[in-house]
Amino acid sequence: MTALRLLDRGVGLVIEAFGLVAGAVIAFMALAISAEVLVRALGLPAFGWTLELSEYGLLVVGFLGAPWVLRHSDHIRVDVVLRSASPRGRHWMLLLANGISALACFVLAWYATVAAAEAQARGALLFKHLVIPQWWILAILPVGVALLGFEFVARIARRLAGRPPPQEDELGEAVL
């Protein structure tokens, strides 16, 4: 097994794990919000932390769930230009798009890492219902966008090796 395939497999396992984490966070948010509504309906005092944890949960779901969605090609894709291109043109456009996307993700990951490190160095805290270090929240961003970047690189490698994801070459139906 080549080093690139081994890396793809390892990154894939991490992405799958974070996909499960994102699903668990969605389930937790649904249960917590439902419990909060029930408690309020019974006239009991609200938990107070539900909204805040749901805000953080949305960040986790968005940034740690996005690589999973990309890996499974379950994202929305506008393929108007791809439809008019030849298979060879489509191949090169997808390589270019994946390359630009990977580069953008790695740049974002760098700046997000810097922001999280600065927040950690400053000892910045988030004061809401809960008081937590700001870098805990900011650290989610570089992890998620770096994994997206690695998945875009893996897509390039798979395409160059002649085994692109089947969904990547499919064109959706035109909707008027």
Coordinates of C-alpha atoms in Angstrom, one line a residue:
M1 CA 0.0 0.0 0.0
T2 CA 1.5 3.4 -1.0
A3 CA 2.1 6.1 1.5
L4 CA -0.6 8.3 -0.1
R5 CA -3.2 5.5 0.2
L6 CA -2.2 4.9 3.8
L7 CA -2.5 8.6 4.5
D8 CA -5.9 8.7 2.8
R9 CA -7.1 5.7 4.9
G10 CA -5.9 7.3 8.1
V11 CA -7.5 10.7 7.3
G12 CA -10.6 8.8 6.3
L13 CA -10.8 7.1 9.7
V14 CA -10.4 10.5 11.5
I15 CA -13.1 12.0 9.2
E16 CA -15.5 9.1 9.9
A17 CA -14.9 9.5 13.7
F18 CA -15.6 13.2 13.5
G19 CA -18.7 12.4 11.4
L20 CA -19.9 10.3 14.3
V21 CA -19.1 13.1 16.8
A22 CA -21.1 15.6 14.7
G23 CA -24.1 13.2 14.7
A24 CA -23.8 12.7 18.4
V25 CA -23.7 16.5 18.9
I26 CA -26.8 16.9 16.8
A27 CA -28.6 14.2 18.9
F28 CA -27.4 15.9 22.2
M29 CA -28.6 19.3 21.0
A30 CA -32.0 17.9 20.0
L31 CA -32.4 16.2 23.4
A32 CA -31.2 19.2 25.4
I33 CA -33.5 21.6 23.6
S34 CA -36.4 19.2 24.0
A35 CA -35.7 18.9 27.7
E36 CA -35.4 22.6 28.1
V37 CA -38.8 23.1 26.4
L38 CA -40.3 20.4 28.7
V39 CA -38.8 21.9 31.8
R40 CA -40.1 25.4 30.9
A41 CA -43.6 24.0 30.1
L42 CA -43.7 22.5 33.5
G43 CA -42.9 25.8 35.1
L44 CA -39.5 24.7 36.3
P45 CA -36.4 26.9 36.0
A46 CA -34.5 26.6 32.7
F47 CA -31.1 25.0 32.5
G48 CA -29.4 28.1 31.2
W49 CA -26.6 26.4 29.4
T50 CA -28.7 24.9 26.6
L51 CA -28.5 27.8 24.1
E52 CA -24.8 28.2 24.7
L53 CA -23.9 24.6 24.2
S54 CA -26.1 24.5 21.1
E55 CA -24.1 27.5 19.7
Y56 CA -20.9 25.6 20.3
G57 CA -22.5 22.4 19.0
L58 CA -23.4 24.1 15.7
L59 CA -19.7 25.0 15.3
V60 CA -18.7 21.4 16.0
V61 CA -21.3 20.1 13.5
G62 CA -20.3 22.6 10.8
F63 CA -16.6 22.3 11.0
L64 CA -16.1 18.6 12.0
G65 CA -19.1 17.4 10.0
A66 CA -18.1 19.1 6.7
P67 CA -15.1 16.8 6.0
W68 CA -17.5 13.8 6.4
V69 CA -20.0 15.3 4.0
L70 CA -17.3 16.0 1.5
R71 CA -15.8 12.5 1.8
H72 CA -19.2 11.0 1.0
S73 CA -19.9 13.6 -1.7
D74 CA -23.2 14.5 0.1
H75 CA -22.6 18.2 -0.4
I76 CA -24.5 20.5 -2.7
R77 CA -22.7 21.0 -6.0
V78 CA -23.4 23.5 -8.7
D79 CA -22.4 21.7 -11.9
V80 CA -23.7 24.1 -14.6
V81 CA -20.2 24.5 -16.1
L82 CA -19.3 20.9 -15.7
R83 CA -22.3 19.8 -17.8
S84 CA -21.1 21.7 -20.8
A85 CA -17.5 20.4 -20.6
S86 CA -16.1 17.3 -22.2
P87 CA -15.1 14.4 -19.8
R88 CA -11.4 15.5 -20.2
G89 CA -12.3 19.1 -19.5
R90 CA -14.4 18.0 -16.5
H91 CA -11.4 16.0 -15.2
W92 CA -9.1 19.1 -15.3
M93 CA -11.8 21.4 -13.9
L94 CA -12.3 19.1 -10.9
L95 CA -8.6 18.8 -10.3
L96 CA -8.3 22.6 -10.4
A97 CA -11.3 23.1 -8.1
N98 CA -10.0 20.5 -5.6
G99 CA -6.6 22.1 -5.7
I100 CA -7.9 25.6 -5.1
S101 CA -10.2 24.3 -2.4
A102 CA -7.3 22.5 -0.6
L103 CA -5.1 25.6 -0.7
A104 CA -7.9 27.8 0.7
C105 CA -8.6 25.2 3.5
F106 CA -4.9 25.1 4.5
V107 CA -4.6 28.9 4.5
L108 CA -7.7 29.1 6.7
A109 CA -6.4 26.3 8.9
W110 CA -3.1 28.3 9.4
Y111 CA -4.9 31.5 10.4
A112 CA -7.4 29.6 12.6
T113 CA -4.4 27.9 14.3
V114 CA -2.8 31.3 14.9
A115 CA -6.0 32.7 16.3
A116 CA -6.5 29.7 18.7
A117 CA -2.8 29.9 19.8
E118 CA -3.1 33.6 20.5
A119 CA -6.3 33.1 22.5
Q120 CA -4.6 30.4 24.5
A121 CA -1.4 32.6 25.1
R122 CA -3.6 35.5 26.2
G123 CA -5.6 33.2 28.5
A124 CA -8.8 34.6 26.8
L125 CA -12.1 33.3 28.3
L126 CA -15.6 33.2 27.0
F127 CA -18.0 34.5 29.6
K128 CA -21.6 33.4 29.1
H129 CA -23.5 30.9 31.3
L130 CA -20.4 28.8 31.2
V131 CA -16.8 30.2 31.5
I132 CA -14.4 28.4 29.2
P133 CA -11.1 29.1 27.5
Q134 CA -11.7 30.7 24.1
W135 CA -9.1 28.6 22.4
W136 CA -11.2 25.4 23.1
I137 CA -13.8 26.8 20.7
L138 CA -11.3 28.2 18.2
A139 CA -9.3 25.0 18.0
I140 CA -12.3 23.3 16.3
L141 CA -11.8 25.5 13.2
P142 CA -8.3 24.5 12.2
V143 CA -9.0 20.8 12.8
G144 CA -12.1 20.9 10.6
V145 CA -10.7 23.0 7.7
A146 CA -7.4 21.0 7.7
L147 CA -9.3 17.8 7.4
L148 CA -11.3 19.4 4.5
G149 CA -8.0 20.3 2.9
F150 CA -6.6 16.7 3.3
E151 CA -9.8 15.4 1.8
F152 CA -9.5 17.7 -1.2
V153 CA -5.9 16.5 -1.6
A154 CA -7.1 12.9 -1.4
R155 CA -9.6 13.6 -4.1
I156 CA -6.9 14.9 -6.4
A157 CA -4.7 11.8 -5.7
R158 CA -7.7 9.5 -6.3
R159 CA -8.5 11.3 -9.6
L160 CA -4.9 11.2 -10.8
A161 CA -4.8 7.5 -9.9
G162 CA -7.8 6.9 -12.0
R163 CA -10.2 6.2 -9.2
P164 CA -12.2 9.3 -8.5
P165 CA -15.2 9.1 -6.2
P166 CA -18.2 7.9 -8.3
Q167 CA -20.3 10.8 -7.1
E168 CA -17.8 13.3 -8.3
D169 CA -18.2 12.4 -11.9
E170 CA -22.0 12.2 -11.8
L171 CA -23.9 15.2 -13.0
G172 CA -27.2 16.0 -11.3
E173 CA -30.4 16.4 -13.1
A174 CA -31.1 19.9 -14.4
V175 CA -33.8 21.6 -12.4
L176 CA -35.7 24.5 -13.9

